[in-house]
Amino acid sequence: MPVRNSAAAAGFGTAHWPVEIRLEKAERRLEIDFDDGSRFVYPAEFLRVESPSAEVQGHGPGQKQLVAGRREVGILDLEPVGNYAVRIRFDDLHDTGIFSWAYLYEIGRDRERLWKNYLAALEAAGKSREPGT
């Protein structure tokens, strides 16, 4: 998958480029090594609940939707989007989020905080990570 072309990514805020992307389907995770030496491991569930899609993020500030019941979600495949992003197709058939390199870097860097906030939001809403909830 081609991953570096600064001209193609102009305007997408891409400061760090992936140098290697590994989809570990059996482990339900995506691993990305970036050009600055950062390496992030993204569980499929984390990517699904942080999807940049309008379905999850809403159409404006403060509209983010809480996605529950995705503990067992997997990743079916990845599709390059230009040279600046990847579309992730999850096994719950969600596939509308386009994950830019900048977004993946940001959520990888902030994963611990984002996950903690997600778990707190689930608890506050009386929801669960378990499927069917």
PDB file of C-alpha atoms in Angstrom:
ATOM      1  CA  MET A   1       0.000   0.000   0.000  1.00  0.00           C
ATOM      2  CA  PRO A   2       1.590   3.355  -0.979  1.00  0.00           C
ATOM      3  CA  VAL A   3       1.805   5.537   2.089  1.00  0.00           C
ATOM      4  CA  ARG A   4       3.986   8.534   1.385  1.00  0.00           C
ATOM      5  CA  ASN A   5       3.288  11.430  -0.926  1.00  0.00           C
ATOM      6  CA  SER A   6       3.359  14.837   0.716  1.00  0.00           C
ATOM      7  CA  ALA A   7       1.865  16.589  -2.318  1.00  0.00           C
ATOM      8  CA  ALA A   8      -1.164  14.285  -2.232  1.00  0.00           C
ATOM      9  CA  ALA A   9      -1.626  14.881   1.485  1.00  0.00           C
ATOM     10  CA  ALA A  10      -1.412  18.667   1.392  1.00  0.00           C
ATOM     11  CA  GLY A  11      -4.229  20.025   3.474  1.00  0.00           C
ATOM     12  CA  PHE A  12      -4.759  16.788   5.404  1.00  0.00           C
ATOM     13  CA  GLY A  13      -2.505  17.737   8.330  1.00  0.00           C
ATOM     14  CA  THR A  14      -0.190  14.792   7.763  1.00  0.00           C
ATOM     15  CA  ALA A  15       2.981  15.431   9.744  1.00  0.00           C
ATOM     16  CA  HIS A  16       3.910  11.774  10.302  1.00  0.00           C
ATOM     17  CA  TRP A  17       3.769   9.052   7.698  1.00  0.00           C
ATOM     18  CA  PRO A  18       3.340   5.324   8.219  1.00  0.00           C
ATOM     19  CA  VAL A  19       6.354   3.303   7.151  1.00  0.00           C
ATOM     20  CA  GLU A  20       4.781  -0.060   7.929  1.00  0.00           C
ATOM     21  CA  ILE A  21       1.179  -1.140   8.442  1.00  0.00           C
ATOM     22  CA  ARG A  22       0.316  -4.592   9.754  1.00  0.00           C
ATOM     23  CA  LEU A  23      -3.197  -5.977  10.026  1.00  0.00           C
ATOM     24  CA  GLU A  24      -3.257  -8.801  12.564  1.00  0.00           C
ATOM     25  CA  LYS A  25      -6.717 -10.248  11.885  1.00  0.00           C
ATOM     26  CA  ALA A  26      -6.527 -13.122  14.371  1.00  0.00           C
ATOM     27  CA  GLU A  27      -5.495 -10.721  17.159  1.00  0.00           C
ATOM     28  CA  ARG A  28      -8.089  -8.164  16.001  1.00  0.00           C
ATOM     29  CA  ARG A  29      -5.628  -5.305  15.811  1.00  0.00           C
ATOM     30  CA  LEU A  30      -3.831  -2.933  13.495  1.00  0.00           C
ATOM     31  CA  GLU A  31      -0.192  -1.981  14.055  1.00  0.00           C
ATOM     32  CA  ILE A  32       1.433   1.062  12.465  1.00  0.00           C
ATOM     33  CA  ASP A  33       5.050   2.204  12.578  1.00  0.00           C
ATOM     34  CA  PHE A  34       5.462   5.902  11.768  1.00  0.00           C
ATOM     35  CA  ASP A  35       8.433   7.730  10.284  1.00  0.00           C
ATOM     36  CA  ASP A  36       9.335   9.408  13.587  1.00  0.00           C
ATOM     37  CA  GLY A  37       9.889   6.023  15.263  1.00  0.00           C
ATOM     38  CA  SER A  38       6.473   5.924  16.952  1.00  0.00           C
ATOM     39  CA  ARG A  39       4.726   2.558  16.891  1.00  0.00           C
ATOM     40  CA  PHE A  40       1.057   2.267  17.757  1.00  0.00           C
ATOM     41  CA  VAL A  41      -1.095  -0.810  18.298  1.00  0.00           C
ATOM     42  CA  TYR A  42      -4.798  -0.259  17.726  1.00  0.00           C
ATOM     43  CA  PRO A  43      -7.275  -2.881  18.932  1.00  0.00           C
ATOM     44  CA  ALA A  44     -10.160  -3.226  16.461  1.00  0.00           C
ATOM     45  CA  GLU A  45     -12.661  -2.280  19.151  1.00  0.00           C
ATOM     46  CA  PHE A  46     -10.800   0.970  19.835  1.00  0.00           C
ATOM     47  CA  LEU A  47     -10.714   1.869  16.135  1.00  0.00           C
ATOM     48  CA  ARG A  48     -14.400   1.053  15.765  1.00  0.00           C
ATOM     49  CA  VAL A  49     -15.544   3.236  18.671  1.00  0.00           C
ATOM     50  CA  GLU A  50     -13.235   6.090  17.587  1.00  0.00           C
ATOM     51  CA  SER A  51     -14.140   5.864  13.900  1.00  0.00           C
ATOM     52  CA  PRO A  52     -13.965   9.267  12.193  1.00  0.00           C
ATOM     53  CA  SER A  53     -17.255   8.524  10.427  1.00  0.00           C
ATOM     54  CA  ALA A  54     -20.237  10.835  10.803  1.00  0.00           C
ATOM     55  CA  GLU A  55     -22.120   7.866  12.292  1.00  0.00           C
ATOM     56  CA  VAL A  56     -19.746   7.938  15.275  1.00  0.00           C
ATOM     57  CA  GLN A  57     -18.458  11.521  15.368  1.00  0.00           C
ATOM     58  CA  GLY A  58     -21.679  13.221  14.337  1.00  0.00           C
ATOM     59  CA  HIS A  59     -21.769  16.234  12.049  1.00  0.00           C
ATOM     60  CA  GLY A  60     -20.333  18.798  14.433  1.00  0.00           C
ATOM     61  CA  PRO A  61     -18.727  19.413  17.804  1.00  0.00           C
ATOM     62  CA  GLY A  62     -20.381  17.677  20.724  1.00  0.00           C
ATOM     63  CA  GLN A  63     -22.299  15.186  18.576  1.00  0.00           C
ATOM     64  CA  LYS A  64     -20.114  12.117  19.124  1.00  0.00           C
ATOM     65  CA  GLN A  65     -22.152   8.947  19.533  1.00  0.00           C
ATOM     66  CA  LEU A  66     -21.342   6.308  22.131  1.00  0.00           C
ATOM     67  CA  VAL A  67     -20.824   2.957  20.407  1.00  0.00           C
ATOM     68  CA  ALA A  68     -21.388   0.049  22.792  1.00  0.00           C
ATOM     69  CA  GLY A  69     -21.157  -3.720  22.408  1.00  0.00           C
ATOM     70  CA  ARG A  70     -18.097  -3.901  20.171  1.00  0.00           C
ATOM     71  CA  ARG A  71     -15.691  -5.958  22.339  1.00  0.00           C
ATOM     72  CA  GLU A  72     -15.551  -8.764  19.744  1.00  0.00           C
ATOM     73  CA  VAL A  73     -15.423  -6.633  16.577  1.00  0.00           C
ATOM     74  CA  GLY A  74     -12.770  -7.534  14.041  1.00  0.00           C
ATOM     75  CA  ILE A  75     -11.241  -5.963  10.963  1.00  0.00           C
ATOM     76  CA  LEU A  76     -12.048  -7.557   7.614  1.00  0.00           C
ATOM     77  CA  ASP A  77      -9.713  -5.486   5.477  1.00  0.00           C
ATOM     78  CA  LEU A  78      -8.061  -2.156   4.748  1.00  0.00           C
ATOM     79  CA  GLU A  79      -8.516  -0.059   1.637  1.00  0.00           C
ATOM     80  CA  PRO A  80      -6.092   2.730   0.726  1.00  0.00           C
ATOM     81  CA  VAL A  81      -7.688   6.141   0.225  1.00  0.00           C
ATOM     82  CA  GLY A  82      -5.309   8.134  -1.926  1.00  0.00           C
ATOM     83  CA  ASN A  83      -1.947   8.426  -0.205  1.00  0.00           C
ATOM     84  CA  TYR A  84      -3.273  10.053   2.943  1.00  0.00           C
ATOM     85  CA  ALA A  85      -5.654   7.581   4.589  1.00  0.00           C
ATOM     86  CA  VAL A  86      -7.117   4.116   4.889  1.00  0.00           C
ATOM     87  CA  ARG A  87     -10.712   2.910   5.033  1.00  0.00           C
ATOM     88  CA  ILE A  88     -11.195   0.159   7.595  1.00  0.00           C
ATOM     89  CA  ARG A  89     -13.922  -2.411   6.993  1.00  0.00           C
ATOM     90  CA  PHE A  90     -15.052  -3.953  10.284  1.00  0.00           C
ATOM     91  CA  ASP A  91     -16.864  -7.267  10.591  1.00  0.00           C
ATOM     92  CA  ASP A  92     -19.956  -5.486  11.961  1.00  0.00           C
ATOM     93  CA  LEU A  93     -20.069  -4.014   8.412  1.00  0.00           C
ATOM     94  CA  HIS A  94     -19.126  -0.486   9.489  1.00  0.00           C
ATOM     95  CA  ASP A  95     -16.907   0.920   6.742  1.00  0.00           C
ATOM     96  CA  THR A  96     -17.679   4.620   6.369  1.00  0.00           C
ATOM     97  CA  GLY A  97     -14.776   6.026   8.383  1.00  0.00           C
ATOM     98  CA  ILE A  98     -11.738   7.282   6.515  1.00  0.00           C
ATOM     99  CA  PHE A  99      -8.788   7.131   8.901  1.00  0.00           C
ATOM    100  CA  SER A 100      -6.199   9.694   7.795  1.00  0.00           C
ATOM    101  CA  TRP A 101      -2.571   9.187   8.807  1.00  0.00           C
ATOM    102  CA  ALA A 102      -2.863  12.307  10.967  1.00  0.00           C
ATOM    103  CA  TYR A 103      -5.952  10.935  12.738  1.00  0.00           C
ATOM    104  CA  LEU A 104      -4.354   7.529  13.294  1.00  0.00           C
ATOM    105  CA  TYR A 105      -1.252   9.159  14.714  1.00  0.00           C
ATOM    106  CA  GLU A 106      -3.344  11.354  17.016  1.00  0.00           C
ATOM    107  CA  ILE A 107      -5.513   8.552  18.393  1.00  0.00           C
ATOM    108  CA  GLY A 108      -2.481   6.285  18.731  1.00  0.00           C
ATOM    109  CA  ARG A 109      -0.677   8.926  20.762  1.00  0.00           C
ATOM    110  CA  ASP A 110      -3.782   9.639  22.868  1.00  0.00           C
ATOM    111  CA  ARG A 111      -5.078   6.062  23.094  1.00  0.00           C
ATOM    112  CA  GLU A 112      -4.858   5.695  26.868  1.00  0.00           C
ATOM    113  CA  ARG A 113      -6.837   8.889  27.534  1.00  0.00           C
ATOM    114  CA  LEU A 114      -9.405   8.180  24.817  1.00  0.00           C
ATOM    115  CA  TRP A 115      -9.955   4.629  26.055  1.00  0.00           C
ATOM    116  CA  LYS A 116     -10.366   5.778  29.650  1.00  0.00           C
ATOM    117  CA  ASN A 117     -12.926   8.383  28.528  1.00  0.00           C
ATOM    118  CA  TYR A 118     -14.774   5.755  26.471  1.00  0.00           C
ATOM    119  CA  LEU A 119     -15.007   3.331  29.406  1.00  0.00           C
ATOM    120  CA  ALA A 120     -16.251   6.134  31.687  1.00  0.00           C
ATOM    121  CA  ALA A 121     -18.895   7.146  29.123  1.00  0.00           C
ATOM    122  CA  LEU A 122     -20.075   3.536  28.820  1.00  0.00           C
ATOM    123  CA  GLU A 123     -20.396   3.270  32.591  1.00  0.00           C
ATOM    124  CA  ALA A 124     -22.230   6.597  32.880  1.00  0.00           C
ATOM    125  CA  ALA A 125     -24.687   5.472  30.191  1.00  0.00           C
ATOM    126  CA  GLY A 126     -25.197   2.068  31.766  1.00  0.00           C
ATOM    127  CA  LYS A 127     -23.875   0.352  28.641  1.00  0.00           C
ATOM    128  CA  SER A 128     -21.312  -2.369  28.077  1.00  0.00           C
ATOM    129  CA  ARG A 129     -18.558  -3.410  25.704  1.00  0.00           C
ATOM    130  CA  GLU A 130     -20.240  -6.797  25.359  1.00  0.00           C
ATOM    131  CA  PRO A 131     -22.063  -7.583  22.098  1.00  0.00           C
ATOM    132  CA  GLY A 132     -25.823  -7.197  22.216  1.00  0.00           C
ATOM    133  CA  THR A 133     -25.818  -4.347  24.730  1.00  0.00           C
TER     134      THR A 133
END
